[in-house]
Coordinates of C-alpha atoms and ligand atoms in Angstrom, one line a residue:
M1 CA 6.3 -1.1 -18.0
T2 CA 8.9 -3.3 -18.4
T3 CA 9.4 -6.6 -19.0
S4 CA 10.1 -8.1 -15.4
D5 CA 7.0 -6.1 -14.2
L6 CA 4.7 -8.3 -12.4
R7 CA 1.2 -7.9 -14.3
I8 CA -1.8 -7.3 -11.8
A9 CA -5.1 -8.2 -12.0
V10 CA -7.0 -5.7 -9.9
V11 CA -10.8 -7.2 -9.5
G12 CA -13.0 -4.7 -8.2
A13 CA -13.0 -0.9 -9.6
G14 CA -14.8 0.7 -6.9
A15 CA -13.2 3.1 -4.6
M16 CA -10.4 0.8 -3.1
G17 CA -9.6 -0.6 -6.7
A18 CA -9.6 2.4 -8.4
D19 CA -7.1 3.8 -5.6
H20 CA -4.7 0.9 -6.0
I21 CA -4.8 0.8 -10.1
K22 CA -3.8 4.5 -9.7
R23 CA -1.0 3.4 -6.8
I24 CA -0.1 0.6 -9.6
T25 CA 0.4 2.6 -12.5
H26 CA 1.9 6.1 -10.7
T27 CA 3.4 5.1 -7.5
I28 CA 5.4 1.9 -6.6
T29 CA 7.7 0.2 -9.3
G30 CA 7.9 -3.4 -10.6
A31 CA 4.4 -3.9 -11.4
S32 CA 1.7 -2.7 -14.2
V33 CA -1.7 -3.3 -13.9
G34 CA -2.5 -6.3 -16.7
A35 CA -6.0 -6.4 -16.3
V36 CA -9.3 -4.7 -14.5
V37 CA -11.6 -7.2 -13.7
E38 CA -15.1 -5.3 -13.2
P39 CA -18.6 -6.2 -14.4
D40 CA -19.8 -2.7 -14.0
A41 CA -19.0 -1.3 -17.8
G42 CA -18.5 2.4 -16.8
R43 CA -16.6 2.2 -13.6
R44 CA -14.5 -0.5 -15.3
D45 CA -13.6 2.0 -18.4
A46 CA -12.9 4.7 -15.8
A47 CA -10.7 2.3 -14.1
L48 CA -9.0 1.8 -17.6
V49 CA -8.2 5.2 -18.1
N50 CA -5.3 5.0 -15.2
A51 CA -4.4 1.7 -16.5
P52 CA -2.2 1.8 -20.1
G53 CA -2.2 -1.3 -21.8
A54 CA -4.4 -3.3 -19.1
V55 CA -7.2 -5.2 -20.6
G56 CA -10.9 -4.8 -19.1
Y57 CA -12.8 -8.2 -18.4
E58 CA -16.0 -9.0 -16.3
R59 CA -15.2 -12.3 -14.5
L60 CA -11.3 -12.8 -13.2
E61 CA -11.7 -16.6 -15.3
D62 CA -11.6 -14.8 -18.7
A63 CA -8.4 -12.8 -17.4
L64 CA -6.8 -15.9 -15.8
D65 CA -7.7 -17.8 -19.6
A66 CA -6.1 -14.8 -21.6
G67 CA -2.5 -16.2 -19.7
T68 CA -1.0 -12.5 -18.8
V69 CA -1.8 -12.1 -15.6
D70 CA 1.5 -13.0 -12.9
A71 CA -1.1 -11.7 -9.5
V72 CA -4.3 -10.8 -8.1
L73 CA -5.2 -7.9 -5.9
I74 CA -8.7 -8.2 -4.7
A75 CA -10.9 -5.2 -4.0
T76 CA -14.4 -5.8 -4.3
P77 CA -16.9 -5.9 -1.3
G78 CA -16.3 -8.5 1.1
R79 CA -18.9 -10.6 0.2
F80 CA -17.3 -11.4 -3.2
H81 CA -14.1 -12.2 -2.0
Q82 CA -13.9 -16.0 -1.5
P83 CA -15.5 -16.8 -5.2
V84 CA -12.4 -14.4 -6.6
L85 CA -10.1 -16.0 -4.3
L86 CA -10.7 -19.8 -5.0
P87 CA -9.8 -19.6 -8.5
A88 CA -6.9 -17.5 -8.3
L89 CA -5.9 -19.9 -6.0
A90 CA -6.2 -22.8 -8.1
A91 CA -4.6 -20.6 -10.7
G92 CA -1.5 -20.5 -8.7
L93 CA -1.6 -16.9 -8.4
P94 CA 0.2 -14.4 -5.8
I95 CA -2.9 -12.6 -4.1
L96 CA -3.1 -9.6 -2.8
C97 CA -7.1 -9.6 -1.0
E98 CA -8.4 -6.4 0.9
K99 CA -10.0 -6.9 4.3
P100 CA -12.0 -9.0 5.0
L101 CA -10.7 -12.2 4.3
T102 CA -14.2 -13.6 3.8
Q103 CA -17.2 -12.9 5.6
D104 CA -17.4 -15.5 8.0
P105 CA -14.8 -18.1 9.6
E106 CA -16.6 -20.7 7.7
T107 CA -16.0 -19.7 4.1
S108 CA -12.0 -18.1 5.9
W109 CA -11.4 -21.6 6.8
E110 CA -12.5 -23.0 3.2
V111 CA -10.0 -20.6 1.8
L112 CA -7.0 -21.7 4.3
E113 CA -7.7 -25.3 2.7
A114 CA -7.8 -24.2 -0.8
E115 CA -4.4 -22.2 -0.2
Q116 CA -2.6 -25.9 1.4
R117 CA -3.7 -27.6 -1.8
A118 CA -1.9 -25.1 -3.9
G119 CA 1.1 -25.8 -1.8
R120 CA 2.7 -22.5 -0.6
P121 CA 1.1 -19.2 1.1
L122 CA -0.4 -17.3 -1.9
I123 CA -2.4 -14.8 -0.2
Q124 CA -2.1 -11.8 1.9
V125 CA -4.5 -9.9 3.4
G126 CA -4.7 -6.2 3.0
F127 CA -4.6 -5.1 6.7
M128 CA -3.1 -2.2 6.0
R129 CA -2.2 -0.3 9.0
R130 CA 0.6 -2.7 10.0
F131 CA 2.6 -0.7 7.2
D132 CA 1.6 2.9 8.6
P133 CA 5.2 3.6 9.7
E134 CA 3.8 5.2 13.6
Y135 CA 2.3 1.4 14.0
A136 CA 5.6 0.3 13.1
Q137 CA 7.7 2.4 15.4
L138 CA 4.6 1.8 18.0
R139 CA 4.5 -2.2 17.8
A140 CA 8.8 -1.8 18.3
L141 CA 8.3 0.2 21.2
I142 CA 6.3 -2.4 22.8
A143 CA 8.7 -4.8 22.0
G144 CA 11.8 -3.3 23.1
G145 CA 10.1 -2.8 26.2
S146 CA 11.8 0.6 27.1
A147 CA 8.9 1.9 28.2
G148 CA 7.8 -1.4 30.9
D149 CA 5.5 -3.7 29.9
L150 CA 2.1 -2.6 27.7
L151 CA -0.8 -2.5 30.2
L152 CA -4.1 -0.9 27.8
I153 CA -5.0 0.6 24.8
H154 CA -7.2 3.2 24.1
A155 CA -8.3 3.4 20.3
A156 CA -10.3 5.8 18.3
H157 CA -11.8 4.9 14.7
R158 CA -13.7 7.6 13.9
N159 CA -15.6 8.1 10.2
A160 CA -17.2 11.4 9.2
A161 CA -19.7 9.3 7.7
V162 CA -20.8 6.0 6.0
P163 CA -22.4 5.0 2.6
D164 CA -26.1 3.8 2.8
S165 CA -24.7 0.2 2.5
Y166 CA -23.4 0.6 5.5
A167 CA -25.4 -1.7 8.1
Q168 CA -25.1 -1.9 12.1
S169 CA -23.2 -5.3 11.9
M170 CA -20.6 -3.7 9.5
L171 CA -19.4 -1.6 12.9
I172 CA -17.5 -4.9 13.4
T173 CA -17.1 -6.3 10.2
D174 CA -15.8 -3.5 8.0
S175 CA -14.7 -1.3 10.4
V176 CA -13.2 -2.8 13.6
V177 CA -12.0 -5.7 11.5
H178 CA -8.9 -3.4 11.4
E179 CA -8.3 -3.2 15.2
F180 CA -9.0 -6.8 15.3
D181 CA -5.7 -7.1 13.2
V182 CA -3.2 -4.1 14.6
V183 CA -3.6 -4.9 18.4
P184 CA -2.8 -8.4 18.4
W185 CA -0.4 -7.4 16.0
L186 CA 0.9 -4.6 18.0
A187 CA 0.5 -5.8 21.4
G188 CA 1.5 -9.7 21.0
G189 CA -1.2 -12.3 22.5
S190 CA -4.6 -12.8 20.8
I191 CA -7.7 -11.6 21.5
R192 CA -9.9 -13.6 24.4
S193 CA -13.3 -11.9 24.6
V194 CA -15.1 -9.1 22.6
E195 CA -17.5 -6.8 24.6
V196 CA -19.6 -4.1 22.9
K197 CA -21.3 -1.0 25.1
Y198 CA -23.5 1.2 23.8
P199 CA -23.4 5.0 24.6
K200 CA -25.5 7.6 24.1
R201 CA -26.4 7.4 20.3
N202 CA -25.5 9.9 17.9
S203 CA -28.7 11.0 16.9
L204 CA -27.1 12.6 13.4
T205 CA -26.5 8.4 12.6
S206 CA -28.4 6.7 9.8
E207 CA -32.0 5.7 11.5
R208 CA -30.3 2.3 10.5
L209 CA -27.6 2.5 12.8
R210 CA -26.9 2.5 16.9
E211 CA -23.7 4.2 17.0
P212 CA -20.8 4.9 18.3
I213 CA -20.2 1.8 19.9
L214 CA -17.3 1.3 22.7
V215 CA -15.7 -2.4 22.1
V216 CA -13.6 -3.8 24.7
M217 CA -10.8 -6.4 23.6
E218 CA -9.4 -8.5 26.2
L219 CA -5.8 -10.2 25.1
D220 CA -4.6 -13.6 26.7
N221 CA -1.5 -11.4 27.6
G222 CA -3.7 -9.2 30.1
V223 CA -3.7 -6.1 28.1
L224 CA -7.1 -4.5 27.8
V225 CA -8.1 -2.7 24.7
D226 CA -10.8 -0.4 24.2
V227 CA -11.8 1.4 20.9
E228 CA -14.2 3.8 20.5
M229 CA -16.4 3.2 17.0
N230 CA -17.9 5.9 15.4
V231 CA -18.9 6.5 12.0
S232 CA -20.6 10.1 11.9
I233 CA -18.5 12.1 13.3
Q234 CA -18.9 14.5 10.7
F235 CA -15.4 16.5 11.1
G236 CA -13.2 14.0 9.2
Y237 CA -11.5 10.6 9.5
Q238 CA -9.6 10.1 12.8
V239 CA -7.7 7.0 13.5
T240 CA -5.9 7.6 16.7
T241 CA -4.1 5.0 19.5
E242 CA -2.8 5.7 22.9
A243 CA -0.8 3.1 24.6
V244 CA -0.4 3.4 28.3
F245 CA 2.9 1.2 29.7
E246 CA 4.1 0.8 33.2
Q247 CA 6.4 4.4 33.0
G248 CA 4.8 6.3 30.0
V249 CA 2.2 6.7 27.3
A250 CA 2.7 6.8 23.6
R251 CA -0.1 8.1 20.8
I252 CA -0.1 7.8 17.8
G253 CA -2.1 9.0 14.7
Q254 CA -2.4 12.5 15.9
P255 CA -3.1 15.4 13.0
S256 CA 0.2 16.4 11.7
G257 CA 1.0 19.0 9.2
L258 CA 0.5 22.8 8.7
Q259 CA -0.6 24.4 11.7
L260 CA -2.1 27.7 11.9
W261 CA -2.6 30.1 14.4
Q262 CA -5.3 33.0 13.1
D263 CA -7.6 35.3 15.0
G264 CA -7.2 34.0 18.2
T265 CA -7.8 30.2 16.9
F266 CA -5.4 27.3 16.4
R267 CA -6.2 25.0 13.6
I268 CA -4.6 21.8 12.0
G269 CA -5.8 20.1 9.1
E270 CA -7.4 16.8 9.6
H271 CA -8.2 13.5 7.0
A272 CA -11.8 13.2 5.2
D273 CA -11.3 9.8 4.8
F274 CA -9.1 6.8 5.0
T275 CA -7.8 6.9 1.6
T276 CA -5.1 10.0 2.6
R277 CA -4.9 8.9 6.0
F278 CA -3.0 5.6 5.1
A279 CA -1.9 6.4 1.9
V280 CA 1.8 5.7 2.8
A281 CA 0.7 2.3 4.6
Y282 CA -1.4 1.3 1.1
D283 CA 1.8 2.1 -1.0
R284 CA 4.4 0.6 1.6
Q285 CA 1.9 -2.3 1.4
V286 CA 1.5 -2.7 -2.2
Q287 CA 5.1 -2.2 -2.8
A288 CA 6.3 -5.0 -0.1
W289 CA 3.3 -7.4 -1.8
V290 CA 4.9 -6.6 -5.2
D291 CA 8.1 -7.5 -4.1
A292 CA 7.5 -10.5 -2.2
A293 CA 5.2 -11.9 -5.0
K294 CA 8.5 -12.1 -7.6
V295 CA 10.1 -14.1 -5.1
G296 CA 7.3 -16.8 -4.5
A297 CA 6.8 -15.2 -0.7
I298 CA 4.1 -13.0 1.1
A299 CA 5.2 -9.9 3.0
G300 CA 2.3 -9.2 5.7
P301 CA -0.7 -10.9 7.2
S302 CA -1.4 -14.3 6.1
A303 CA -4.6 -16.2 5.4
W304 CA -4.4 -17.7 8.6
D305 CA -4.4 -14.1 10.2
G306 CA -7.5 -13.1 8.2
Y307 CA -9.3 -16.8 9.5
K308 CA -8.5 -15.2 13.4
V309 CA -9.7 -12.0 12.6
A310 CA -13.1 -13.6 11.0
V311 CA -13.5 -15.5 14.1
A312 CA -13.1 -12.5 16.2
C313 CA -15.5 -10.8 13.8
R314 CA -18.0 -13.1 14.4
A315 CA -17.5 -13.1 18.2
G316 CA -17.7 -8.7 17.6
V317 CA -21.2 -9.4 15.8
K318 CA -22.6 -11.4 18.8
A319 CA -21.6 -8.8 21.3
L320 CA -23.2 -6.3 19.6
E321 CA -26.4 -8.4 20.6
S322 CA -25.6 -9.3 23.8
S323 CA -24.4 -7.9 27.0
G324 CA -21.8 -8.6 28.6
P325 CA -17.8 -10.7 27.0
V326 CA -18.1 -12.4 24.3
E327 CA -15.1 -15.4 24.2
V328 CA -13.2 -15.9 20.8
E329 CA -12.1 -19.4 20.8
L330 CA -9.4 -20.7 17.7
P331 CA -8.4 -23.9 17.0
P332 CA -5.5 -24.9 16.5
V333 CA -3.0 -23.1 14.1
P334 CA -2.7 -25.6 11.0
A335 CA 1.3 -26.5 10.5
F336 CA 1.4 -24.9 7.4
Y337 CA 0.8 -21.5 8.8
A338 CA 3.1 -22.4 11.9
D339 CA 5.6 -20.2 10.3
I340 CA 4.5 -17.6 9.0
T341 CA 2.1 -16.3 11.6
S342 CA 2.5 -13.2 13.0
Ligands
ISE1 C1 -14.0 1.0 5.6 O1 -14.2 0.0 4.8 C2 -12.2 0.8 6.0 O2 -11.4 -0.4 5.4 C3 -11.5 2.0 6.5 O3 -10.4 1.9 6.9 C4 -11.9 2.3 8.1 O4 -12.0 3.2 8.7 C5 -13.8 2.2 7.4 O5 -14.5 2.4 8.8 C6 -14.3 1.2 6.6 O6 -15.9 1.6 6.3

Protein backbone atom coordinates (compact mmCIF):
# COMPACT_ATOMS: atom_id res chain seq x y z
CA MET A 1 0.00 0.00 0.00
CA THR A 2 1.20 3.53 -0.75
CA THR A 3 -0.25 6.79 0.53
CA SER A 4 -1.75 7.51 -2.88
CA ASP A 5 -3.56 4.15 -3.02
CA LEU A 6 -7.30 4.27 -3.58
CA ARG A 7 -8.70 2.62 -0.44
CA ILE A 8 -11.47 0.33 -1.60
CA ALA A 9 -14.31 -1.13 0.47
CA VAL A 10 -15.18 -4.48 -1.08
CA VAL A 11 -18.79 -5.29 -0.24
CA GLY A 12 -19.56 -9.00 -0.43
CA ALA A 13 -16.87 -11.62 0.13
CA GLY A 14 -18.39 -14.54 -1.78
CA ALA A 15 -16.57 -16.06 -4.77
CA MET A 16 -16.46 -12.87 -6.83
CA GLY A 17 -15.70 -10.51 -3.93
CA ALA A 18 -12.87 -12.78 -2.72
CA ASP A 19 -11.49 -12.92 -6.27
CA HIS A 20 -11.51 -9.11 -6.52
CA ILE A 21 -9.84 -8.77 -3.11
CA LYS A 22 -6.94 -10.95 -4.27
CA ARG A 23 -6.76 -9.00 -7.51
CA ILE A 24 -6.61 -5.62 -5.74
CA THR A 25 -3.98 -6.84 -3.28
CA HIS A 26 -1.77 -8.83 -5.63
CA THR A 27 -2.31 -7.82 -9.25
CA ILE A 28 -3.38 -4.27 -9.90
CA THR A 29 -1.57 -1.09 -8.89
CA GLY A 30 -2.64 2.11 -7.19
CA ALA A 31 -5.24 0.62 -4.86
CA SER A 32 -5.60 -1.45 -1.72
CA VAL A 33 -8.48 -3.06 0.12
CA GLY A 34 -9.34 -0.76 3.05
CA ALA A 35 -12.47 -2.55 4.21
CA VAL A 36 -14.20 -5.88 3.70
CA VAL A 37 -17.95 -5.60 4.24
CA GLU A 38 -19.59 -8.98 4.70
CA PRO A 39 -22.22 -10.09 7.23
CA ASP A 40 -20.95 -13.68 7.31
CA ALA A 41 -18.04 -13.69 9.81
CA GLY A 42 -16.39 -16.80 8.36
CA ARG A 43 -16.30 -15.41 4.85
CA ARG A 44 -15.22 -12.00 6.09
CA ASP A 45 -12.28 -13.41 8.05
CA ALA A 46 -11.23 -15.63 5.14
CA ALA A 47 -11.27 -12.63 2.81
CA LEU A 48 -9.33 -10.42 5.25
CA VAL A 49 -6.38 -12.84 4.99
CA ASN A 50 -5.85 -11.48 1.47
CA ALA A 51 -6.36 -7.84 2.48
CA PRO A 52 -3.50 -6.82 4.77
CA GLY A 53 -4.39 -3.73 6.84
CA ALA A 54 -8.09 -3.86 5.95
CA VAL A 55 -10.84 -3.70 8.56
CA GLY A 56 -13.88 -5.99 8.48
CA TYR A 57 -17.44 -4.64 8.82
CA GLU A 58 -20.93 -6.09 8.72
CA ARG A 59 -22.50 -3.03 7.09
CA LEU A 60 -21.21 -0.54 4.52
CA GLU A 61 -22.55 2.37 6.58
CA ASP A 62 -20.08 1.51 9.38
CA ALA A 63 -17.18 1.44 6.95
CA LEU A 64 -18.26 4.81 5.54
CA ASP A 65 -18.56 6.30 9.05
CA ALA A 66 -14.96 5.28 9.76
CA GLY A 67 -13.92 7.73 7.01
CA THR A 68 -11.19 5.50 5.58
CA VAL A 69 -12.81 4.51 2.32
CA ASP A 70 -12.26 6.24 -1.06
CA ALA A 71 -14.23 3.90 -3.32
CA VAL A 72 -16.65 0.97 -3.19
CA LEU A 73 -16.60 -2.29 -5.12
CA ILE A 74 -19.94 -4.12 -4.88
CA ALA A 75 -19.78 -7.90 -5.29
CA THR A 76 -22.87 -9.00 -3.37
CA PRO A 77 -25.65 -11.01 -5.03
CA GLY A 78 -27.66 -8.73 -7.33
CA ARG A 79 -30.65 -8.35 -4.99
CA PHE A 80 -28.44 -6.49 -2.49
CA HIS A 81 -26.97 -4.02 -4.99
CA GLN A 82 -29.48 -1.21 -4.59
CA PRO A 83 -29.22 -1.02 -0.75
CA VAL A 84 -25.43 -0.75 -1.10
CA LEU A 85 -25.44 1.60 -4.10
CA LEU A 86 -27.63 4.22 -2.43
CA PRO A 87 -25.42 4.98 0.63
CA ALA A 88 -22.27 4.79 -1.51
CA LEU A 89 -23.76 7.34 -3.92
CA ALA A 90 -24.91 9.56 -1.04
CA ALA A 91 -21.30 9.53 0.20
CA GLY A 92 -20.17 10.65 -3.28
CA LEU A 93 -17.79 7.70 -3.74
CA PRO A 94 -16.74 6.04 -7.01
CA ILE A 95 -18.38 2.62 -7.37
CA LEU A 96 -17.64 -0.51 -9.36
CA CYS A 97 -20.85 -2.55 -9.20
CA GLU A 98 -20.81 -6.17 -10.35
CA LYS A 99 -23.58 -7.00 -12.81
CA PRO A 100 -26.54 -6.60 -12.76
CA LEU A 101 -26.90 -2.95 -11.71
CA THR A 102 -30.10 -3.97 -9.89
CA GLN A 103 -32.75 -6.63 -10.32
CA ASP A 104 -35.30 -4.64 -12.31
CA PRO A 105 -35.75 -1.44 -14.36
CA GLU A 106 -37.63 0.37 -11.56
CA THR A 107 -34.87 0.06 -8.95
CA SER A 108 -32.23 0.74 -11.62
CA TRP A 109 -34.06 3.95 -12.47
CA GLU A 110 -34.00 4.95 -8.77
CA VAL A 111 -30.24 4.40 -8.83
CA LEU A 112 -29.94 6.64 -11.91
CA GLU A 113 -31.86 9.36 -10.05
CA ALA A 114 -29.61 9.03 -7.01
CA GLU A 115 -26.52 9.25 -9.20
CA GLN A 116 -27.84 12.38 -10.88
CA ARG A 117 -28.40 13.91 -7.43
CA ALA A 118 -24.75 13.13 -6.65
CA GLY A 119 -23.89 15.42 -9.56
CA ARG A 120 -21.43 13.31 -11.57
CA PRO A 121 -21.17 9.75 -12.93
CA LEU A 122 -19.91 7.62 -10.06
CA ILE A 123 -21.00 4.14 -11.11
CA GLN A 124 -19.19 1.75 -13.43
CA VAL A 125 -21.04 -1.54 -13.97
CA GLY A 126 -18.95 -4.73 -13.98
CA PHE A 127 -19.66 -5.99 -17.46
CA MET A 128 -16.13 -7.30 -17.71
CA ARG A 129 -16.36 -8.73 -21.22
CA ARG A 130 -15.78 -5.22 -22.59
CA PHE A 131 -12.25 -5.51 -21.17
CA ASP A 132 -11.46 -8.87 -22.78
CA PRO A 133 -8.80 -8.27 -25.47
CA GLU A 134 -10.54 -10.44 -28.08
CA TYR A 135 -13.89 -8.70 -27.60
CA ALA A 136 -12.08 -5.37 -28.07
CA GLN A 137 -10.46 -6.66 -31.28
CA LEU A 138 -13.81 -7.83 -32.63
CA ARG A 139 -15.41 -4.49 -31.83
CA ALA A 140 -12.63 -2.69 -33.71
CA LEU A 141 -13.08 -5.04 -36.68
CA ILE A 142 -16.82 -4.33 -36.78
CA ALA A 143 -16.35 -0.58 -36.46
CA GLY A 144 -13.53 -0.52 -39.05
CA GLY A 145 -15.66 -2.21 -41.70
CA SER A 146 -12.74 -4.03 -43.39
CA ALA A 147 -14.82 -7.24 -43.68
CA GLY A 148 -17.91 -5.33 -44.79
CA ASP A 149 -21.04 -4.83 -42.72
CA LEU A 150 -21.77 -7.11 -39.78
CA LEU A 151 -24.84 -9.23 -40.57
CA LEU A 152 -25.34 -11.60 -37.67
CA ILE A 153 -23.72 -13.05 -34.56
CA HIS A 154 -23.80 -16.61 -33.21
CA ALA A 155 -22.87 -16.69 -29.53
CA ALA A 156 -22.56 -19.57 -27.10
CA HIS A 157 -22.47 -19.13 -23.33
CA ARG A 158 -21.86 -22.46 -21.63
CA ASN A 159 -21.41 -23.20 -17.93
CA ALA A 160 -20.38 -26.65 -16.67
CA ALA A 161 -22.90 -26.37 -13.83
CA VAL A 162 -24.60 -23.76 -11.64
CA PRO A 163 -25.29 -23.58 -7.89
CA ASP A 164 -28.57 -24.70 -6.28
CA SER A 165 -29.61 -21.06 -5.86
CA TYR A 166 -29.72 -20.63 -9.66
CA ALA A 167 -33.36 -20.31 -10.80
CA GLN A 168 -34.84 -20.41 -14.31
CA SER A 169 -35.09 -16.61 -14.61
CA MET A 170 -31.35 -16.41 -13.88
CA LEU A 171 -30.63 -17.88 -17.30
CA ILE A 172 -31.50 -14.34 -18.35
CA THR A 173 -30.75 -12.12 -15.33
CA ASP A 174 -27.49 -13.77 -14.25
CA SER A 175 -26.12 -15.16 -17.51
CA VAL A 176 -27.56 -13.71 -20.76
CA VAL A 177 -27.29 -10.36 -18.95
CA HIS A 178 -23.70 -10.30 -20.26
CA GLU A 179 -24.78 -10.66 -23.89
CA PHE A 180 -27.41 -7.94 -23.38
CA ASP A 181 -24.57 -5.58 -22.55
CA VAL A 182 -21.79 -6.73 -24.81
CA VAL A 183 -23.68 -7.37 -28.05
CA PRO A 184 -24.89 -3.76 -28.56
CA TRP A 185 -21.41 -2.59 -27.51
CA LEU A 186 -19.87 -4.81 -30.18
CA ALA A 187 -22.41 -4.43 -32.94
CA GLY A 188 -23.72 -0.90 -32.43
CA GLY A 189 -27.44 -0.24 -32.28
CA SER A 190 -29.69 -1.32 -29.47
CA ILE A 191 -31.81 -4.36 -28.73
CA ARG A 192 -35.26 -4.12 -30.32
CA SER A 193 -36.66 -7.50 -29.24
CA VAL A 194 -35.81 -10.70 -27.42
CA GLU A 195 -37.19 -14.16 -28.12
CA VAL A 196 -36.50 -17.43 -26.31
CA LYS A 197 -36.75 -20.86 -27.91
CA TYR A 198 -36.40 -24.21 -26.16
CA PRO A 199 -34.47 -27.03 -27.79
CA LYS A 200 -34.59 -30.54 -26.32
CA ARG A 201 -33.98 -30.29 -22.57
CA ASN A 202 -30.68 -31.53 -21.16
CA SER A 203 -31.66 -34.45 -18.91
CA LEU A 204 -28.58 -33.72 -16.78
CA THR A 205 -29.77 -30.28 -15.75
CA SER A 206 -31.38 -29.69 -12.37
CA GLU A 207 -35.10 -30.54 -12.08
CA ARG A 208 -36.01 -26.89 -11.56
CA LEU A 209 -34.40 -25.81 -14.85
CA ARG A 210 -35.49 -26.09 -18.45
CA GLU A 211 -32.42 -25.51 -20.54
CA PRO A 212 -30.45 -24.98 -22.69
CA ILE A 213 -32.29 -22.08 -24.25
CA LEU A 214 -31.76 -20.25 -27.50
CA VAL A 215 -32.12 -16.50 -27.19
CA VAL A 216 -32.66 -14.49 -30.36
CA MET A 217 -32.05 -10.74 -30.23
CA GLU A 218 -32.96 -8.34 -32.98
CA LEU A 219 -30.96 -5.12 -33.02
CA ASP A 220 -32.37 -1.90 -34.41
CA ASN A 221 -29.56 -1.79 -37.03
CA GLY A 222 -30.78 -5.06 -38.58
CA VAL A 223 -28.14 -7.32 -37.00
CA LEU A 224 -29.60 -10.60 -35.70
CA VAL A 225 -27.99 -12.42 -32.77
CA ASP A 226 -28.53 -15.93 -31.44
CA VAL A 227 -27.19 -16.99 -28.05
CA GLU A 228 -27.08 -20.60 -26.92
CA MET A 229 -27.38 -20.35 -23.12
CA ASN A 230 -26.42 -23.56 -21.46
CA VAL A 231 -25.72 -24.11 -17.75
CA SER A 232 -25.10 -27.84 -17.42
CA ILE A 233 -22.74 -28.63 -20.26
CA GLN A 234 -20.50 -30.63 -17.87
CA PHE A 235 -17.18 -30.35 -19.71
CA GLY A 236 -16.18 -26.81 -18.69
CA TYR A 237 -16.86 -23.10 -19.20
CA GLN A 238 -17.00 -21.71 -22.71
CA VAL A 239 -18.02 -18.33 -24.09
CA THR A 240 -17.60 -18.04 -27.84
CA THR A 241 -18.73 -15.58 -30.50
CA GLU A 242 -18.85 -15.94 -34.26
CA ALA A 243 -19.52 -12.77 -36.23
CA VAL A 244 -20.68 -13.06 -39.83
CA PHE A 245 -19.82 -10.15 -42.14
CA GLU A 246 -20.50 -9.41 -45.78
CA GLN A 247 -16.99 -10.57 -46.70
CA GLY A 248 -15.87 -12.85 -43.91
CA VAL A 249 -16.36 -14.50 -40.56
CA ALA A 250 -14.58 -13.76 -37.25
CA ARG A 251 -14.40 -15.94 -34.16
CA ILE A 252 -13.37 -15.19 -30.59
CA GLY A 253 -13.27 -17.24 -27.40
CA GLN A 254 -11.73 -20.36 -28.90
CA PRO A 255 -9.76 -22.64 -26.56
CA SER A 256 -6.08 -21.68 -26.43
CA GLY A 257 -2.94 -22.83 -24.64
CA LEU A 258 -1.17 -26.18 -24.72
CA GLN A 259 -2.21 -28.47 -27.56
CA LEU A 260 -1.44 -32.17 -27.17
CA TRP A 261 -1.39 -34.89 -29.80
CA GLN A 262 -1.07 -38.28 -28.11
CA ASP A 263 -2.39 -41.82 -28.49
CA GLY A 264 -4.19 -40.97 -31.70
CA THR A 265 -6.04 -38.01 -30.11
CA PHE A 266 -5.70 -34.24 -30.03
CA ARG A 267 -6.39 -32.33 -26.78
CA ILE A 268 -6.48 -28.73 -25.71
CA GLY A 269 -7.51 -27.37 -22.31
CA GLU A 270 -10.77 -25.55 -21.56
CA HIS A 271 -11.67 -23.25 -18.67
CA ALA A 272 -13.57 -24.57 -15.66
CA ASP A 273 -15.30 -21.28 -14.86
CA PHE A 274 -15.50 -17.57 -15.57
CA THR A 275 -12.83 -16.53 -13.03
CA THR A 276 -10.09 -17.93 -15.26
CA ARG A 277 -11.81 -17.44 -18.65
CA PHE A 278 -12.16 -13.74 -17.94
CA ALA A 279 -9.22 -13.25 -15.54
CA VAL A 280 -7.47 -10.80 -17.87
CA ALA A 281 -10.72 -8.92 -18.46
CA TYR A 282 -11.36 -8.63 -14.71
CA ASP A 283 -7.80 -7.37 -14.10
CA ARG A 284 -8.06 -4.77 -16.85
CA GLN A 285 -11.54 -3.73 -15.72
CA VAL A 286 -10.55 -3.12 -12.10
CA GLN A 287 -7.31 -1.35 -13.09
CA ALA A 288 -9.17 0.94 -15.50
CA TRP A 289 -11.79 1.71 -12.85
CA VAL A 290 -9.13 2.53 -10.21
CA ASP A 291 -7.20 4.80 -12.61
CA ALA A 292 -10.38 6.60 -13.65
CA ALA A 293 -11.71 6.91 -10.08
CA LYS A 294 -8.56 8.76 -9.09
CA VAL A 295 -9.33 11.47 -11.64
CA GLY A 296 -13.07 11.59 -10.91
CA ALA A 297 -14.22 9.56 -13.93
CA ILE A 298 -15.49 6.13 -14.92
CA ALA A 299 -13.86 3.92 -17.56
CA GLY A 300 -16.53 1.48 -18.63
CA PRO A 301 -20.24 0.72 -18.73
CA SER A 302 -22.26 3.43 -16.99
CA ALA A 303 -25.36 3.18 -14.82
CA TRP A 304 -27.37 4.01 -17.95
CA ASP A 305 -25.88 0.92 -19.61
CA GLY A 306 -26.94 -1.01 -16.50
CA TYR A 307 -30.45 0.39 -16.80
CA LYS A 308 -30.72 -0.58 -20.49
CA VAL A 309 -29.69 -4.13 -19.61
CA ALA A 310 -32.29 -4.25 -16.83
CA VAL A 311 -34.96 -3.37 -19.42
CA ALA A 312 -33.67 -6.07 -21.79
CA CYS A 313 -33.66 -8.59 -18.92
CA ARG A 314 -37.29 -7.83 -18.15
CA ALA A 315 -38.14 -8.61 -21.80
CA GLY A 316 -35.94 -11.72 -21.68
CA VAL A 317 -37.64 -13.09 -18.57
CA LYS A 318 -41.03 -12.48 -20.19
CA ALA A 319 -39.78 -14.23 -23.33
CA LEU A 320 -38.91 -17.32 -21.23
CA GLU A 321 -42.64 -17.77 -20.73
CA SER A 322 -44.06 -16.60 -24.03
CA SER A 323 -43.73 -17.46 -27.68
CA GLY A 324 -42.48 -14.94 -30.20
CA PRO A 325 -40.37 -11.83 -29.77
CA VAL A 326 -40.88 -9.49 -26.79
CA GLU A 327 -40.26 -5.81 -27.55
CA VAL A 328 -37.61 -3.88 -25.63
CA GLU A 329 -38.69 -0.28 -25.11
CA LEU A 330 -36.35 2.29 -23.62
CA PRO A 331 -37.15 5.81 -22.46
CA PRO A 332 -35.02 8.61 -23.93
CA VAL A 333 -31.52 8.74 -22.44
CA PRO A 334 -31.41 11.37 -19.65
CA ALA A 335 -29.20 14.36 -20.57
CA PHE A 336 -26.87 13.48 -17.68
CA TYR A 337 -25.89 10.25 -19.52
CA ALA A 338 -26.00 11.49 -23.10
CA ASP A 339 -22.23 12.05 -23.36
CA ILE A 340 -21.05 8.96 -21.51
CA THR A 341 -23.27 6.32 -23.05
CA SER A 342 -21.44 3.61 -25.03
C1 LIG B 1 -22.23 -15.82 -13.44
O1 LIG B 1 -22.89 -15.08 -12.43
C2 LIG B 1 -21.45 -14.89 -14.30
O2 LIG B 1 -21.54 -13.69 -14.24
C3 LIG B 1 -20.74 -15.55 -15.40
O3 LIG B 1 -19.99 -14.65 -16.16
C4 LIG B 1 -21.76 -16.25 -16.28
O4 LIG B 1 -21.11 -16.93 -17.31
C5 LIG B 1 -22.56 -17.24 -15.46
O5 LIG B 1 -23.53 -17.85 -16.29
C6 LIG B 1 -23.25 -16.54 -14.30
O6 LIG B 1 -23.95 -17.49 -13.53
